[in-house]
Amino acid sequence: MAISKTYSANDIEVLEGLAPVRKRPGMYIGGTDETAYHHLANEILDNSIDEAVAGYAKEIVVKLVNKNTITISDDGRGIPIDKHPKKKKTALEVVMTTLHSGGKFNDSVYKSSAGLHGVGLSVVNALSSKLNIQVTKSSKIYSQDYSKGKILNKLKTKGKNKIKNGTQITFSPDPEIFGKDANFKPEKIYELAKNKAYLQKGIKINWECNKDLLNRKSSVPSKETLLFSKGLEEFLKNEINQNNILHEKVCFQSGNLEDKKGIIEFALQFNKEKIKYNKAFCNTVYNMNGGTHDAGFRSGIAKSIRKYAKSKNNKVVNKATQDDIFDQAAYIVSVYISNPEFEGQTKHKLSSNFVQKYCDAFASSAFDEWLNRNSKAAKNILNVLEEKIREKNIYDLNQNVERQSAFRKIRLPGKLSDCTSDKTEGTELFIVEGDSAGGSAKQARDRMTQAILPLRGKILNVKSSNAAKILANSEINNLLQALGCGRGKNYSKKDLRYEKIIIMTDADVDGDHISTLLLTFFISEMPQLILDGHLYLAVPPLYKLNISGKSTYAIDESEKNKLLKDNKKAKIEISRFKGLGEMMPAQLKETTMNKETRKLIKVVLPVQKPKMKKTNKLVSDLMGKNAELRLKFISENANKSLSLDI
């Protein structure tokens, strides 16, 4: 399509009603992949759970009718069907067809809720090929049908119901949006329903699934009543292998978030061996990337452990990091608050700032009390933590000698999330920019072989700094400590703690600048590390393309254009990554960190001394203090297509 040379009022497009949702579904549900497909069910179930949390619904039914259709119902108050005072149509029609409409914008209807923006139900409606809603009022059923967000018929009565009030929604996601091969996975829907039942103890969720959808190996039942009287306690006990636990009694605590009128609950259990199990929820919504409640909880528990260790004169655990402590702990933390703030409509991360300090204070105080009441369990926890920390720091003489000496010679930086392998072979250190990207990378990594070191901002330009300034720089110090091999004349090949050093920055100008500064550091301070073949550049994608329901990635503009050219007739949705921290851990793993699927650029230096001198001069001219040399290089090479082989 030719681009118009004019730009006037005629070029301004206004999308009415639910058209924006169908035009840009990624803005509302994070994309059109399998996760987004299942997120629709989550949105509807959340509405039923909100009725339960508010004290009106006692029973919820989740029924997987077929691979593309699901029914969710509750015995709550039922969506209002009377005329809306301003819109001159039923309130039901308003919430079904209007974005940002609903009863969750003030505290008089719901004290806390998963739905916040009034878009969940209307978005599901917009993205469904067919949807039927039945509202029961005083045992009388009212029914209405929709397709792709549009009303198919007027609200009509449909007999009597056993329950007095309630809502039932049956819908099928639109294959035009999600692709013909998209379907509901029984395992995912069952887990969703089960999690909600655990979180809202005493609420009955009846699960039903078409038997034809379950294969012989499936652990999902065709029918089950999900009802858990002990809530999070039961959740953690059922999810964790109880053979390796350090204490039988789960540490479960529940309390108020003081003046904020919220509730915090957590269940915590320490393990004899390393365990990776943690889940964070806000208003029963699973926040897969954690957030302020998770950060506050972890900080509070770590503070309590260190305080208890200090009282018992245990110097090793007294200095333990959060990673040291939570390597041995499984936990679930859940909060209920009014007006929570999330990063995005999919609510993967809680960002309400006030929650962090309350969770920190509550977790610390509650766990202090638990440790003092359960002295035997507390002693076991301290003993195992001490043992594991000593092992991790290679105090045990049976560990690999090379890695042991590296650990003994250096103090590892606090921000380093180290790998667990006790050998150098096969290990990798990813140097990433910022805590946000670092957080995603930590979740995406292979903990056995991949370590993550986030750097704050742009590191020091070593070519324009003296030795004293270099050694005083905290970020360079962190990097030197993590590598363990020394710098300059003190570089020791055998003490390098990782086989591969991988610079992983955003695929933009700032990312390129940070990569350049890091390359300058390695070329100037550790050229032998490069000559030995240890330095690499990661190649993260700049674009994500959803082509006919399938996700693919492009590392730059040219690769994106090639994909567009090769798929001219396909329906394509394009999103641009603003940075690594914006990528979901699964995406980052698939595209940039998985050894089987990623791309790496190996950094090489010339072995011959004359060429090496030329390389050093070029780096000094471009990155040194002399601006005239830099200007001269730019003016001489501005019109050239330059490819530098360093």
Tab-separated table of N, CA and C in Angstrom, residues 345-412:
chain	number	residue	atom	x	y	z
A	345	GLN	N	-2.118	-5.037	31.399
A	345	GLN	CA	-3.439	-5.599	31.633
A	345	GLN	C	-3.368	-7.068	32.039
A	346	THR	N	-2.294	-7.776	31.627
A	346	THR	CA	-2.189	-9.198	31.963
A	346	THR	C	-1.779	-9.429	33.409
A	347	LYS	N	-1.414	-8.368	34.137
A	347	LYS	CA	-1.185	-8.416	35.592
A	347	LYS	C	-0.080	-9.394	36.001
A	348	HIS	N	0.956	-9.503	35.190
A	348	HIS	CA	2.045	-10.430	35.500
A	348	HIS	C	2.929	-9.939	36.638
A	349	LYS	N	2.873	-8.633	36.941
A	349	LYS	CA	3.747	-8.106	37.994
A	349	LYS	C	3.024	-6.992	38.750
A	350	LEU	N	3.003	-7.107	40.090
A	350	LEU	CA	2.377	-6.090	40.926
A	350	LEU	C	3.363	-4.941	41.123
A	351	SER	N	2.869	-3.698	40.961
A	351	SER	CA	3.767	-2.543	41.084
A	351	SER	C	3.321	-1.541	42.149
A	352	SER	N	2.314	-1.878	42.951
A	352	SER	CA	1.861	-0.968	44.019
A	352	SER	C	2.976	-0.795	45.051
A	353	ASN	N	3.515	0.402	45.141
A	353	ASN	CA	4.694	0.639	45.982
A	353	ASN	C	4.449	0.413	47.470
A	354	PHE	N	3.277	0.817	47.975
A	354	PHE	CA	3.026	0.748	49.414
A	354	PHE	C	3.064	-0.691	49.939
A	355	VAL	N	2.793	-1.670	49.046
A	355	VAL	CA	2.707	-3.069	49.467
A	355	VAL	C	4.054	-3.594	49.958
A	356	GLN	N	5.134	-3.123	49.344
A	356	GLN	CA	6.446	-3.703	49.644
A	356	GLN	C	6.839	-3.542	51.111
A	357	LYS	N	6.698	-2.342	51.635
A	357	LYS	CA	7.127	-2.116	53.024
A	357	LYS	C	6.250	-2.874	54.020
A	358	TYR	N	4.933	-2.983	53.711
A	358	TYR	CA	4.037	-3.713	54.603
A	358	TYR	C	4.347	-5.208	54.600
A	359	CYS	N	4.600	-5.758	53.397
A	359	CYS	CA	4.931	-7.185	53.301
A	359	CYS	C	6.266	-7.479	53.973
A	360	ASP	N	7.211	-6.575	53.812
A	360	ASP	CA	8.524	-6.707	54.453
A	360	ASP	C	8.356	-6.767	55.974
A	361	ALA	N	7.650	-5.771	56.516
A	361	ALA	CA	7.481	-5.673	57.971
A	361	ALA	C	6.685	-6.857	58.523
A	362	PHE	N	5.601	-7.230	57.835
A	362	PHE	CA	4.758	-8.326	58.319
A	362	PHE	C	5.500	-9.656	58.270
A	363	ALA	N	6.155	-9.938	57.127
A	363	ALA	CA	6.860	-11.212	56.979
A	363	ALA	C	7.975	-11.340	58.009
A	364	SER	N	8.706	-10.256	58.232
A	364	SER	CA	9.812	-10.259	59.190
A	364	SER	C	9.305	-10.527	60.609
A	365	SER	N	8.273	-9.801	61.010
A	365	SER	CA	7.724	-9.940	62.350
A	365	SER	C	7.102	-11.320	62.565
A	366	ALA	N	6.318	-11.780	61.574
A	366	ALA	CA	5.632	-13.070	61.692
A	366	ALA	C	6.624	-14.230	61.736
A	367	PHE	N	7.673	-14.147	60.926
A	367	PHE	CA	8.639	-15.245	60.891
A	367	PHE	C	9.553	-15.222	62.119
A	368	ASP	N	9.833	-14.028	62.652
A	368	ASP	CA	10.555	-13.935	63.937
A	368	ASP	C	9.834	-14.768	64.995
A	369	GLU	N	8.532	-14.549	65.070
A	369	GLU	CA	7.707	-15.239	66.065
A	369	GLU	C	7.692	-16.743	65.806
A	370	TRP	N	7.575	-17.127	64.535
A	370	TRP	CA	7.514	-18.556	64.177
A	370	TRP	C	8.821	-19.251	64.537
A	371	LEU	N	9.952	-18.628	64.245
A	371	LEU	CA	11.248	-19.229	64.550
A	371	LEU	C	11.419	-19.448	66.056
A	372	ASN	N	10.980	-18.482	66.837
A	372	ASN	CA	11.111	-18.590	68.290
A	372	ASN	C	10.162	-19.633	68.881
A	373	ARG	N	9.018	-19.838	68.242
A	373	ARG	CA	8.063	-20.843	68.711
A	373	ARG	C	8.461	-22.255	68.282
A	374	ASN	N	9.185	-22.343	67.166
A	374	ASN	CA	9.546	-23.645	66.605
A	374	ASN	C	11.075	-23.786	66.592
A	375	SER	N	11.653	-23.901	67.777
A	375	SER	CA	13.111	-23.878	67.929
A	375	SER	C	13.802	-25.040	67.215
A	376	LYS	N	13.183	-26.224	67.213
A	376	LYS	CA	13.790	-27.377	66.548
A	376	LYS	C	13.863	-27.153	65.041
A	377	ALA	N	12.760	-26.683	64.466
A	377	ALA	CA	12.730	-26.391	63.026
A	377	ALA	C	13.710	-25.279	62.685
A	378	ALA	N	13.766	-24.247	63.546
A	378	ALA	CA	14.677	-23.118	63.321
A	378	ALA	C	16.126	-23.586	63.300
A	379	LYS	N	16.457	-24.488	64.227
A	379	LYS	CA	17.823	-25.014	64.291
A	379	LYS	C	18.160	-25.793	63.018
A	380	ASN	N	17.222	-26.613	62.557
A	380	ASN	CA	17.428	-27.380	61.326
A	380	ASN	C	17.642	-26.461	60.128
A	381	ILE	N	16.846	-25.388	60.076
A	381	ILE	CA	16.960	-24.436	58.968
A	381	ILE	C	18.343	-23.787	58.959
A	382	LEU	N	18.797	-23.325	60.122
A	382	LEU	CA	20.115	-22.690	60.218
A	382	LEU	C	21.218	-23.662	59.820
A	383	ASN	N	21.133	-24.892	60.301
A	383	ASN	CA	22.170	-25.882	60.003
A	383	ASN	C	22.274	-26.170	58.511
A	384	VAL	N	21.126	-26.350	57.859
A	384	VAL	CA	21.137	-26.656	56.422
A	384	VAL	C	21.590	-25.451	55.615
A	385	LEU	N	21.112	-24.257	55.985
A	385	LEU	CA	21.543	-23.047	55.271
A	385	LEU	C	23.056	-22.881	55.377
A	386	GLU	N	23.587	-23.075	56.577
A	386	GLU	CA	25.037	-22.938	56.765
A	386	GLU	C	25.785	-23.944	55.892
A	387	GLU	N	25.307	-25.173	55.908
A	387	GLU	CA	25.955	-26.227	55.115
A	387	GLU	C	25.940	-25.891	53.625
A	388	LYS	N	24.770	-25.463	53.135
A	388	LYS	CA	24.631	-25.179	51.702
A	388	LYS	C	25.421	-23.945	51.289
A	389	ILE	N	25.465	-22.940	52.163
A	389	ILE	CA	26.234	-21.730	51.843
A	389	ILE	C	27.720	-22.057	51.782
A	390	ARG	N	28.167	-22.879	52.711
A	390	ARG	CA	29.578	-23.276	52.688
A	390	ARG	C	29.894	-24.063	51.406
A	391	GLU	N	28.979	-24.940	51.020
A	391	GLU	CA	29.173	-25.693	49.777
A	391	GLU	C	29.206	-24.757	48.584
A	392	LYS	N	28.281	-23.820	48.576
A	392	LYS	CA	28.187	-22.878	47.465
A	392	LYS	C	29.458	-22.059	47.326
A	393	ASN	N	30.048	-21.695	48.431
A	393	ASN	CA	31.270	-20.881	48.408
A	393	ASN	C	32.540	-21.728	48.347
A	394	ILE	N	32.341	-23.009	48.106
A	394	ILE	CA	33.458	-23.940	47.921
A	394	ILE	C	34.379	-23.992	49.138
A	395	TYR	N	33.796	-24.136	50.334
A	395	TYR	CA	34.601	-24.382	51.517
A	395	TYR	C	34.868	-25.884	51.679
A	396	ASP	N	34.014	-26.689	51.002
A	396	ASP	CA	34.186	-28.132	51.086
A	396	ASP	C	35.350	-28.567	50.199
A	397	LEU	N	36.327	-29.295	50.746
A	397	LEU	CA	37.524	-29.671	50.003
A	397	LEU	C	37.252	-30.664	48.877
A	398	ASN	N	36.084	-31.286	48.873
A	398	ASN	CA	35.787	-32.261	47.825
A	398	ASN	C	35.305	-31.615	46.536
A	399	GLN	N	35.133	-30.277	46.550
A	399	GLN	CA	34.655	-29.593	45.362
A	399	GLN	C	35.784	-29.458	44.342
A	400	ASN	N	35.416	-29.122	43.129
A	400	ASN	CA	36.379	-28.919	42.044
A	400	ASN	C	37.458	-27.920	42.441
A	401	VAL	N	38.726	-28.287	42.263
A	401	VAL	CA	39.841	-27.485	42.769
A	401	VAL	C	39.911	-26.122	42.097
A	402	GLU	N	39.772	-26.083	40.772
A	402	GLU	CA	39.890	-24.799	40.072
A	402	GLU	C	38.811	-23.838	40.521
A	403	ARG	N	37.582	-24.327	40.608
A	403	ARG	CA	36.473	-23.455	40.992
A	403	ARG	C	36.608	-23.071	42.464
A	404	GLN	N	37.149	-23.986	43.269
A	404	GLN	CA	37.335	-23.716	44.690
A	404	GLN	C	38.292	-22.549	44.883
A	405	SER	N	39.425	-22.580	44.177
A	405	SER	CA	40.403	-21.506	44.349
A	405	SER	C	39.838	-20.181	43.907
A	406	ALA	N	39.015	-20.203	42.845
A	406	ALA	CA	38.416	-18.956	42.376
A	406	ALA	C	37.489	-18.364	43.417
A	407	PHE	N	36.699	-19.217	44.076
A	407	PHE	CA	35.787	-18.727	45.108
A	407	PHE	C	36.546	-18.177	46.311
A	408	ARG	N	37.630	-18.838	46.688
A	408	ARG	CA	38.362	-18.421	47.877
A	408	ARG	C	39.061	-17.079	47.678
A	409	LYS	N	39.477	-16.813	46.447
A	409	LYS	CA	40.262	-15.611	46.200
A	409	LYS	C	39.409	-14.359	46.103
A	410	ILE	N	38.123	-14.525	45.838
A	410	ILE	CA	37.302	-13.344	45.596
A	410	ILE	C	36.068	-13.317	46.489
A	411	ARG	N	35.544	-12.122	46.659
A	411	ARG	CA	34.256	-11.937	47.326
A	411	ARG	C	33.237	-11.681	46.224
A	412	LEU	N	32.251	-12.569	46.105
A	412	LEU	CA	31.292	-12.443	45.009
A	412	LEU	C	30.359	-11.258	45.239
